[in-house]
Amino acid sequence: MFLIDWWNAMDIASRVFACMAVPATLILLIQTLLLFLGFDGDDAPDDLPDDLPDTEALDGIYGEELPNVAPDHAGFSGLRIFTMRGIVAFFVVFGWVGLCMNGAGVHLGITIPVAFLCGAAMMLALALLFRALLRLRTDGNTDNKNAIGTAGRVQLTIPPARSGEGKVHVMLQGAYVERDAVTDDSEAIPTGSEIVVVGVSGLTTLVVRRK
């Protein structure tokens, strides 16, 4: 009875927001339950380019077959925003924010943009969260020593003579990963250059030379 009275008391705009918020919230609850049960396949890593060759062909290759991945200095490489979970989260936030603002008498011209921005912010935050969790899980299961002898490509310029760190993409245990890298070369290795991993410095930093 309460729900019927609540529904009848709303105007058309509030009903539209409610039709987005309520089903999306239920779906998100189900997704969260499945995530705790281990069914988290929606956000599995998907960082590889579409034209990436077989991993067996790449591992240890010192040639032109190595894929060229565009550098991402902002740190958003591999960020998956438009997943099913992200879209559902968008409608949850968009719907509830819109419903609350409209119920408070805020004009729709303000309510809709604000609700949209809040939903988009939630999608981005969720994508960043899951990427961080996946990277932690990946880093915990890989041994960077296995990258020694493999080829890669520079993503962020590597300063000379270990004066600073850059970033590289290399094949590591069948996965195409990003790692910090230093070099003993006397000249910097610019973005896009092919490199060869010759050692490991510390726990996660690779030592490379220009190919």
Coordinates of N, CA and C in Angstrom, one line a residue:
M1 N 0.8 -1.2 0.0 CA 0.0 0.0 0.0 C 0.9 1.2 0.0
F2 N 1.9 1.2 0.8 CA 2.9 2.3 0.9 C 3.5 2.6 -0.5
L3 N 3.9 1.5 -1.1 CA 4.5 1.7 -2.4 C 3.6 2.3 -3.5
I4 N 2.3 1.9 -3.4 CA 1.3 2.4 -4.3 C 1.1 3.9 -4.1
D5 N 1.0 4.3 -2.8 CA 0.8 5.7 -2.5 C 2.0 6.5 -2.9
W6 N 3.2 5.9 -2.7 CA 4.5 6.6 -3.0 C 4.5 6.8 -4.6
W7 N 4.1 5.8 -5.3 CA 4.1 5.9 -6.8 C 3.1 7.0 -7.3
N8 N 1.9 6.9 -6.7 CA 0.9 7.9 -7.1 C 1.2 9.3 -6.8
A9 N 2.0 9.5 -5.8 CA 2.3 10.9 -5.3 C 3.4 11.5 -6.2
M10 N 4.1 10.7 -7.1 CA 5.1 11.2 -7.9 C 4.6 11.8 -9.2
D11 N 5.4 12.8 -9.7 CA 5.0 13.3 -11.1 C 5.7 12.4 -12.1
I12 N 5.5 12.7 -13.4 CA 6.0 11.8 -14.5 C 7.6 11.7 -14.4
A13 N 8.2 12.9 -14.2 CA 9.7 12.8 -14.2 C 10.2 12.0 -13.1
S14 N 9.6 12.1 -11.9 CA 10.1 11.2 -10.8 C 9.8 9.7 -11.1
R15 N 8.7 9.4 -11.8 CA 8.4 8.0 -12.1 C 9.5 7.5 -13.1
V16 N 9.9 8.3 -14.0 CA 10.9 7.9 -14.9 C 12.2 7.6 -14.2
F17 N 12.6 8.5 -13.3 CA 13.9 8.3 -12.5 C 13.7 7.0 -11.7
A18 N 12.6 6.8 -11.1 CA 12.4 5.6 -10.3 C 12.4 4.4 -11.1
C19 N 11.9 4.4 -12.3 CA 12.0 3.2 -13.2 C 13.4 2.9 -13.6
M20 N 14.3 3.9 -13.5 CA 15.7 3.6 -13.8 C 16.4 3.1 -12.5
A21 N 16.1 3.8 -11.4 CA 16.9 3.5 -10.1 C 16.5 2.2 -9.5
V22 N 15.2 1.9 -9.4 CA 14.9 0.7 -8.6 C 15.3 -0.6 -9.3
P23 N 15.0 -0.9 -10.6 CA 15.5 -2.1 -11.2 C 17.1 -2.2 -11.3
A24 N 17.7 -1.0 -11.5 CA 19.2 -1.0 -11.6 C 19.8 -1.3 -10.2
T25 N 19.1 -0.9 -9.2 CA 19.6 -1.2 -7.8 C 19.5 -2.7 -7.5
L26 N 18.4 -3.3 -7.9 CA 18.2 -4.7 -7.7 C 19.3 -5.5 -8.5
I27 N 19.5 -5.1 -9.8 CA 20.5 -5.8 -10.6 C 21.9 -5.6 -10.0
L28 N 22.2 -4.4 -9.4 CA 23.5 -4.2 -8.8 C 23.7 -5.1 -7.6
L29 N 22.6 -5.2 -6.8 CA 22.7 -6.1 -5.6 C 23.0 -7.5 -6.0
I30 N 22.3 -8.0 -7.1 CA 22.6 -9.3 -7.6 C 24.0 -9.5 -8.1
Q31 N 24.5 -8.5 -8.8 CA 25.9 -8.5 -9.3 C 26.9 -8.6 -8.2
T32 N 26.6 -7.8 -7.1 CA 27.5 -7.7 -6.0 C 27.5 -9.1 -5.3
L33 N 26.4 -9.7 -5.2 CA 26.3 -11.0 -4.6 C 27.1 -12.0 -5.4
L34 N 26.9 -12.0 -6.7 CA 27.6 -12.9 -7.6 C 29.2 -12.7 -7.5
L35 N 29.5 -11.4 -7.3 CA 30.9 -11.0 -7.2 C 31.5 -11.7 -6.0
F36 N 30.8 -11.6 -4.8 CA 31.3 -12.2 -3.6 C 31.4 -13.7 -3.7
L37 N 30.6 -14.3 -4.6 CA 30.6 -15.7 -4.8 C 31.6 -16.2 -5.8
G38 N 32.3 -15.2 -6.4 CA 33.4 -15.5 -7.3 C 33.1 -15.4 -8.8
F39 N 31.9 -14.9 -9.1 CA 31.5 -14.8 -10.5 C 31.7 -13.4 -11.0
D40 N 33.0 -13.0 -11.2 CA 33.4 -11.7 -11.6 C 33.9 -11.5 -13.0
G41 N 33.4 -12.4 -13.9 CA 34.0 -12.4 -15.3 C 33.7 -11.1 -16.1
D42 N 32.8 -10.3 -15.7 CA 32.4 -9.1 -16.4 C 33.6 -8.2 -16.5
D43 N 34.4 -8.1 -15.4 CA 35.5 -7.2 -15.4 C 36.9 -7.9 -15.5
A44 N 36.9 -9.0 -16.2 CA 38.2 -9.7 -16.4 C 39.1 -8.8 -17.3
P45 N 40.4 -8.9 -17.1 CA 41.3 -8.0 -17.9 C 41.1 -8.2 -19.4
D46 N 41.0 -7.0 -20.0 CA 40.9 -7.0 -21.5 C 41.7 -5.9 -22.1
D47 N 43.0 -5.9 -21.7 CA 43.9 -4.8 -22.1 C 44.5 -5.0 -23.5
L48 N 44.3 -6.1 -24.1 CA 45.1 -6.4 -25.3 C 44.5 -5.8 -26.5
P49 N 45.3 -5.3 -27.4 CA 44.8 -4.8 -28.7 C 44.1 -5.9 -29.5
D50 N 43.2 -5.5 -30.4 CA 42.5 -6.5 -31.2 C 43.4 -7.2 -32.1
D51 N 44.5 -6.6 -32.6 CA 45.4 -7.3 -33.5 C 46.6 -7.9 -32.9
L52 N 46.6 -8.1 -31.6 CA 47.7 -8.7 -30.9 C 47.9 -10.2 -31.4
P53 N 49.2 -10.5 -31.8 CA 49.4 -11.9 -32.2 C 49.4 -12.8 -31.1
D54 N 49.5 -14.2 -31.3 CA 49.5 -15.2 -30.3 C 50.6 -14.9 -29.3
T55 N 50.4 -15.2 -28.0 CA 51.4 -14.9 -27.0 C 52.6 -15.7 -27.2
E56 N 52.4 -17.0 -27.7 CA 53.6 -17.8 -28.0 C 54.5 -17.2 -29.0
A57 N 53.9 -16.5 -30.0 CA 54.7 -15.9 -31.1 C 55.4 -14.7 -30.6
L58 N 54.8 -14.0 -29.6 CA 55.4 -12.8 -29.1 C 56.5 -13.0 -28.1
D59 N 56.4 -14.0 -27.3 CA 57.3 -14.2 -26.2 C 58.7 -14.5 -26.7
G60 N 59.6 -13.6 -26.4 CA 61.0 -13.7 -26.8 C 61.3 -13.2 -28.2
I61 N 60.3 -12.6 -28.9 CA 60.5 -12.2 -30.3 C 61.3 -10.8 -30.2
Y62 N 62.2 -10.6 -31.1 CA 63.0 -9.4 -31.2 C 62.8 -8.8 -32.6
G63 N 61.6 -8.7 -33.0 CA 61.3 -8.2 -34.3 C 60.2 -7.2 -34.4
E64 N 59.7 -7.1 -35.7 CA 58.6 -6.1 -35.9 C 57.2 -6.6 -35.6
E65 N 57.1 -7.9 -35.2 CA 55.8 -8.4 -34.9 C 55.2 -7.8 -33.6
L66 N 56.1 -7.2 -32.8 CA 55.6 -6.6 -31.6 C 54.6 -5.6 -31.8
P67 N 53.4 -5.6 -31.2 CA 52.3 -4.7 -31.4 C 52.7 -3.3 -30.9
N68 N 52.2 -2.3 -31.6 CA 52.5 -0.9 -31.2 C 51.3 -0.4 -30.4
V69 N 51.5 -0.2 -29.1 CA 50.4 0.3 -28.2 C 50.6 1.7 -28.0
A70 N 49.6 2.5 -28.2 CA 49.7 4.0 -28.1 C 50.0 4.3 -26.6
P71 N 50.9 5.2 -26.4 CA 51.3 5.6 -25.0 C 50.1 6.3 -24.3
D72 N 50.0 6.0 -23.0 CA 48.9 6.6 -22.2 C 49.5 7.3 -21.0
H73 N 49.9 8.5 -21.2 CA 50.6 9.2 -20.1 C 49.7 9.5 -18.9
A74 N 48.4 9.6 -19.2 CA 47.5 9.9 -18.1 C 47.2 8.7 -17.2
G75 N 47.7 7.5 -17.6 CA 47.5 6.3 -16.8 C 46.1 5.7 -16.9
F76 N 45.5 5.8 -18.0 CA 44.1 5.3 -18.2 C 44.2 4.1 -19.2
S77 N 45.3 3.5 -19.4 CA 45.4 2.3 -20.3 C 44.7 1.2 -19.7
G78 N 43.9 0.4 -20.5 CA 43.2 -0.7 -20.0 C 42.0 -0.4 -19.1
L79 N 41.6 0.8 -19.1 CA 40.5 1.2 -18.3 C 39.2 0.9 -19.0
R80 N 38.4 0.0 -18.4 CA 37.1 -0.5 -19.0 C 36.0 0.2 -18.2
I81 N 35.4 1.2 -18.9 CA 34.3 2.0 -18.3 C 33.0 1.4 -18.6
F82 N 32.8 1.0 -19.9 CA 31.5 0.6 -20.3 C 31.3 -0.9 -20.2
T83 N 31.4 -1.4 -18.9 CA 31.1 -2.8 -18.6 C 29.7 -2.8 -18.2
M84 N 29.1 -4.0 -18.1 CA 27.7 -4.2 -17.6 C 27.6 -3.6 -16.2
R85 N 28.6 -3.9 -15.3 CA 28.5 -3.4 -14.0 C 28.6 -1.9 -13.9
G86 N 29.4 -1.3 -14.8 CA 29.5 0.1 -14.8 C 28.2 0.8 -15.3
I87 N 27.6 0.2 -16.3 CA 26.4 0.8 -16.9 C 25.2 0.7 -15.8
V88 N 25.2 -0.4 -15.1 CA 24.2 -0.6 -14.1 C 24.4 0.5 -13.0
A89 N 25.6 0.6 -12.6 CA 26.0 1.6 -11.6 C 25.6 3.0 -12.0
F90 N 25.8 3.3 -13.3 CA 25.4 4.6 -13.8 C 23.9 4.9 -13.6
F91 N 23.1 3.9 -14.0 CA 21.6 4.1 -13.8 C 21.2 4.1 -12.4
V92 N 21.9 3.4 -11.5 CA 21.6 3.5 -10.1 C 21.8 4.9 -9.6
V93 N 22.9 5.5 -9.8 CA 23.2 6.8 -9.3 C 22.4 7.9 -10.1
F94 N 22.3 7.7 -11.4 CA 21.5 8.7 -12.2 C 20.1 8.7 -11.7
G95 N 19.5 7.5 -11.5 CA 18.1 7.4 -11.1 C 17.8 8.0 -9.7
W96 N 18.6 7.6 -8.7 CA 18.4 8.1 -7.4 C 18.7 9.6 -7.2
V97 N 19.8 10.0 -7.8 CA 20.1 11.5 -7.7 C 19.0 12.3 -8.4
G98 N 18.6 11.8 -9.6 CA 17.5 12.5 -10.3 C 16.2 12.5 -9.5
L99 N 15.9 11.4 -8.9 CA 14.6 11.2 -8.1 C 14.7 12.2 -6.9
C100 N 15.8 12.2 -6.2 CA 15.9 13.1 -5.0 C 15.9 14.6 -5.4
M101 N 16.6 14.9 -6.4 CA 16.6 16.3 -6.8 C 15.2 16.8 -7.3
N102 N 14.6 16.0 -8.1 CA 13.3 16.3 -8.6 C 12.3 16.4 -7.5
G103 N 12.4 15.5 -6.6 CA 11.5 15.5 -5.4 C 11.7 16.7 -4.5
A104 N 12.9 17.3 -4.6 CA 13.2 18.5 -3.8 C 12.8 19.7 -4.5
G105 N 12.2 19.6 -5.8 CA 11.8 20.7 -6.5 C 12.8 21.4 -7.4
V106 N 14.0 20.8 -7.6 CA 15.0 21.3 -8.5 C 14.5 21.2 -9.9
H107 N 14.8 22.2 -10.7 CA 14.4 22.2 -12.1 C 15.0 21.1 -12.9
L108 N 14.3 20.5 -13.8 CA 14.8 19.4 -14.6 C 16.1 19.8 -15.4
G109 N 16.1 21.1 -15.8 CA 17.3 21.5 -16.5 C 18.6 21.4 -15.7
I110 N 18.5 21.4 -14.4 CA 19.6 21.3 -13.6 C 19.7 19.8 -13.1
T111 N 18.6 19.2 -12.8 CA 18.6 17.8 -12.3 C 19.2 16.8 -13.2
I112 N 18.8 16.9 -14.5 CA 19.3 15.9 -15.4 C 20.8 16.0 -15.6
P113 N 21.4 17.1 -15.9 CA 22.9 17.2 -16.1 C 23.6 16.8 -14.8
V114 N 23.1 17.2 -13.6 CA 23.8 16.8 -12.4 C 23.7 15.3 -12.2
A115 N 22.6 14.7 -12.4 CA 22.4 13.3 -12.2 C 23.3 12.5 -13.2
F116 N 23.4 13.1 -14.5 CA 24.2 12.4 -15.5 C 25.7 12.4 -15.1
L117 N 26.2 13.6 -14.6 CA 27.6 13.7 -14.2 C 27.9 12.8 -13.0
C118 N 26.9 12.7 -12.1 CA 27.1 11.8 -10.9 C 27.2 10.3 -11.4
G119 N 26.3 10.0 -12.3 CA 26.3 8.6 -12.8 C 27.6 8.3 -13.5
A120 N 28.1 9.3 -14.4 CA 29.4 9.1 -15.1 C 30.5 9.0 -14.1
A121 N 30.5 9.8 -13.1 CA 31.6 9.7 -12.1 C 31.6 8.4 -11.4
M122 N 30.5 7.8 -11.2 CA 30.4 6.5 -10.5 C 31.0 5.4 -11.5
M123 N 30.7 5.5 -12.8 CA 31.2 4.6 -13.8 C 32.7 4.6 -13.8
L124 N 33.3 5.9 -13.8 CA 34.7 6.0 -13.8 C 35.4 5.5 -12.5
A125 N 34.8 5.8 -11.4 CA 35.3 5.4 -10.1 C 35.3 3.8 -10.0
L126 N 34.2 3.2 -10.5 CA 34.1 1.8 -10.5 C 35.2 1.1 -11.4
A127 N 35.4 1.7 -12.6 CA 36.4 1.2 -13.5 C 37.8 1.3 -12.9
L128 N 38.1 2.5 -12.3 CA 39.4 2.6 -11.6 C 39.6 1.6 -10.5
L129 N 38.5 1.4 -9.7 CA 38.6 0.4 -8.6 C 38.9 -1.0 -9.1
F130 N 38.2 -1.4 -10.1 CA 38.3 -2.8 -10.6 C 39.7 -2.9 -11.3
R131 N 40.2 -1.9 -12.0 CA 41.5 -2.0 -12.7 C 42.6 -2.1 -11.6
A132 N 42.4 -1.4 -10.5 CA 43.4 -1.5 -9.4 C 43.4 -2.9 -8.8
L133 N 42.2 -3.4 -8.6 CA 42.1 -4.7 -8.0 C 42.7 -5.8 -8.9
L134 N 42.4 -5.7 -10.2 CA 42.9 -6.7 -11.1 C 44.4 -6.6 -11.3
R135 N 45.0 -5.4 -11.2 CA 46.4 -5.2 -11.3 C 47.1 -5.8 -10.0
L136 N 46.5 -5.6 -8.9 CA 47.0 -6.2 -7.7 C 47.0 -7.7 -7.7
R137 N 45.9 -8.2 -8.3 CA 45.8 -9.7 -8.4 C 46.9 -10.2 -9.4
T138 N 47.1 -9.5 -10.5 CA 48.0 -9.9 -11.5 C 49.4 -9.8 -11.0
D139 N 49.8 -8.7 -10.3 CA 51.1 -8.5 -9.8 C 51.5 -9.5 -8.8
G140 N 50.5 -10.0 -8.0 CA 50.8 -11.0 -7.0 C 51.0 -12.4 -7.5
N141 N 50.7 -12.6 -8.8 CA 50.8 -13.9 -9.3 C 51.9 -14.1 -10.4
T142 N 52.6 -13.0 -10.7 CA 53.6 -13.0 -11.7 C 55.0 -12.8 -11.1
D143 N 56.0 -13.3 -11.8 CA 57.4 -13.1 -11.4 C 58.1 -12.4 -12.5
N144 N 58.5 -11.2 -12.2 CA 59.1 -10.3 -13.3 C 60.4 -10.9 -13.9
K145 N 61.0 -11.8 -13.2 CA 62.2 -12.5 -13.7 C 61.9 -13.3 -15.0
N146 N 60.7 -13.7 -15.1 CA 60.3 -14.4 -16.3 C 60.3 -13.5 -17.6
A147 N 60.3 -12.2 -17.4 CA 60.4 -11.3 -18.5 C 61.8 -11.1 -19.1
I148 N 62.8 -11.6 -18.4 CA 64.1 -11.4 -18.9 C 64.3 -12.2 -20.2
G149 N 64.8 -11.5 -21.2 CA 65.0 -12.1 -22.5 C 63.9 -11.8 -23.5
T150 N 62.8 -11.2 -23.0 CA 61.7 -10.9 -23.9 C 61.8 -9.5 -24.5
A151 N 61.1 -9.3 -25.6 CA 61.1 -8.0 -26.2 C 59.9 -7.2 -25.7
G152 N 59.9 -5.9 -25.9 CA 58.8 -5.1 -25.5 C 58.9 -3.7 -26.2
R153 N 58.0 -2.8 -25.8 CA 58.0 -1.5 -26.5 C 57.8 -0.5 -25.4
V154 N 58.5 0.6 -25.5 CA 58.5 1.7 -24.5 C 57.1 2.4 -24.6
Q155 N 56.5 2.6 -23.5 CA 55.3 3.4 -23.4 C 55.5 4.8 -22.9
L156 N 56.5 4.9 -22.0 CA 56.8 6.3 -21.5 C 58.4 6.3 -21.4
T157 N 58.9 7.4 -22.0 CA 60.4 7.5 -22.2 C 61.2 7.1 -21.0
I158 N 62.2 6.3 -21.2 CA 63.1 5.8 -20.1 C 64.3 6.7 -20.1
P159 N 64.6 7.4 -19.0 CA 65.8 8.3 -18.9 C 67.0 7.5 -18.9
P160 N 68.2 8.1 -19.3 CA 69.4 7.3 -19.4 C 70.1 7.0 -18.1
A161 N 71.0 6.0 -18.1 CA 71.9 5.7 -17.0 C 71.1 5.6 -15.6
R162 N 70.0 5.0 -15.7 CA 69.2 4.8 -14.5 C 68.9 6.1 -13.7
S163 N 68.8 7.2 -14.4 CA 68.5 8.5 -13.8 C 67.0 8.7 -13.5
G164 N 66.2 7.7 -13.9 CA 64.8 7.8 -13.7 C 64.1 6.6 -14.3
E165 N 62.8 6.5 -14.1 CA 62.1 5.3 -14.6 C 61.1 5.7 -15.7
G166 N 61.0 4.8 -16.7 CA 59.9 5.0 -17.7 C 59.0 3.8 -17.6
K167 N 58.2 3.6 -18.6 CA 57.3 2.4 -18.6 C 57.4 1.7 -19.9
V168 N 57.2 0.4 -19.8 CA 57.3 -0.5 -21.0 C 56.1 -1.4 -21.0
H169 N 55.8 -2.0 -22.2 CA 54.9 -3.1 -22.3 C 55.7 -4.3 -22.8
V170 N 55.5 -5.4 -22.0 CA 56.2 -6.6 -22.3 C 55.3 -7.8 -22.2
M171 N 55.7 -8.9 -22.7 CA 54.9 -10.2 -22.5 C 55.5 -10.8 -21.3
L172 N 54.6 -11.1 -20.3 CA 55.0 -11.8 -19.1 C 54.0 -12.9 -18.7
Q173 N 54.5 -14.1 -18.8 CA 53.7 -15.3 -18.4 C 52.4 -15.3 -19.2
G174 N 52.5 -15.0 -20.5 CA 51.4 -15.1 -21.4 C 50.4 -13.9 -21.4
A175 N 50.8 -12.9 -20.6 CA 50.0 -11.7 -20.6 C 50.8 -10.5 -21.0
Y176 N 50.1 -9.5 -21.7 CA 50.8 -8.3 -22.1 C 50.6 -7.3 -21.0
V177 N 51.7 -6.9 -20.3 CA 51.6 -6.1 -19.1 C 52.4 -4.8 -19.2
E178 N 52.2 -3.9 -18.3 CA 52.9 -2.7 -18.2 C 53.8 -2.7 -17.0
R179 N 55.1 -2.3 -17.2 CA 56.0 -2.3 -16.0 C 56.9 -1.1 -16.0
D180 N 57.3 -0.7 -14.9 CA 58.3 0.4 -14.8 C 59.6 -0.2 -15.3
A181 N 60.5 0.7 -15.9 CA 61.7 0.2 -16.4 C 62.8 1.3 -16.3
V182 N 64.0 0.8 -16.2 CA 65.2 1.7 -16.2 C 66.2 1.1 -17.2
T183 N 67.2 1.9 -17.6 CA 68.2 1.4 -18.6 C 69.6 1.9 -18.2
D184 N 70.6 1.1 -18.6 CA 72.0 1.5 -18.4 C 72.5 2.2 -19.6
D185 N 71.7 2.3 -20.6 CA 72.2 3.0 -21.9 C 72.5 4.5 -21.5
S186 N 73.4 5.0 -22.3 CA 73.8 6.4 -22.0 C 72.9 7.4 -22.6
E187 N 71.9 6.9 -23.5 CA 70.9 7.8 -24.0 C 69.5 7.4 -23.6
A188 N 68.6 8.3 -23.5 CA 67.2 8.0 -23.2 C 66.6 7.1 -24.3
I189 N 65.7 6.2 -23.9 CA 65.0 5.4 -24.9 C 63.6 6.0 -25.0
P190 N 63.3 6.6 -26.2 CA 62.0 7.3 -26.3 C 60.8 6.4 -26.5
T191 N 59.6 7.0 -26.3 CA 58.4 6.3 -26.5 C 58.3 5.6 -27.9
G192 N 57.8 4.4 -27.9 CA 57.7 3.7 -29.2 C 58.8 2.8 -29.5
S193 N 60.0 3.0 -28.9 CA 61.2 2.2 -29.2 C 61.0 0.7 -28.7
E194 N 61.6 -0.2 -29.5 CA 61.6 -1.6 -29.1 C 62.7 -1.8 -28.1
I195 N 62.5 -2.6 -27.1 CA 63.5 -2.9 -26.1 C 63.6 -4.4 -25.8
V196 N 64.7 -4.7 -25.1 CA 64.9 -6.1 -24.7 C 65.1 -6.1 -23.2
V197 N 64.4 -6.9 -22.4 CA 64.6 -7.0 -21.0 C 65.9 -7.7 -20.7
V198 N 66.8 -7.1 -19.9 CA 68.0 -7.8 -19.6 C 68.2 -8.1 -18.1
G199 N 67.3 -7.6 -17.3 CA 67.4 -7.8 -15.9 C 66.2 -7.2 -15.1
V200 N 66.3 -7.4 -13.8 CA 65.2 -6.9 -12.9 C 65.9 -6.1 -11.8
S201 N 65.4 -4.9 -11.5 CA 65.9 -4.0 -10.4 C 64.8 -4.0 -9.4
G202 N 65.1 -4.4 -8.1 CA 64.1 -4.4 -7.1 C 63.1 -5.5 -7.3
L203 N 61.8 -5.2 -6.9 CA 60.8 -6.2 -7.1 C 60.0 -6.1 -8.4
T204 N 59.8 -4.9 -8.9 CA 58.9 -4.7 -10.0 C 59.5 -4.0 -11.2
T205 N 60.7 -3.4 -11.0 CA 61.3 -2.6 -12.1 C 62.2 -3.4 -13.0
L206 N 61.9 -3.3 -14.3 CA 62.7 -4.1 -15.3 C 63.9 -3.2 -15.8
V207 N 65.0 -3.9 -16.0 CA 66.2 -3.3 -16.6 C 66.2 -3.7 -18.1
V208 N 66.2 -2.6 -19.0 CA 66.1 -2.9 -20.4 C 67.2 -2.2 -21.2
R209 N 67.4 -2.7 -22.4 CA 68.2 -2.0 -23.4 C 67.5 -1.8 -24.7
R210 N 67.9 -0.8 -25.4 CA 67.3 -0.5 -26.7 C 67.6 -1.6 -27.7
K211 N 66.7 -2.1 -28.4 CA 66.9 -3.2 -29.4 C 67.6 -2.6 -30.7

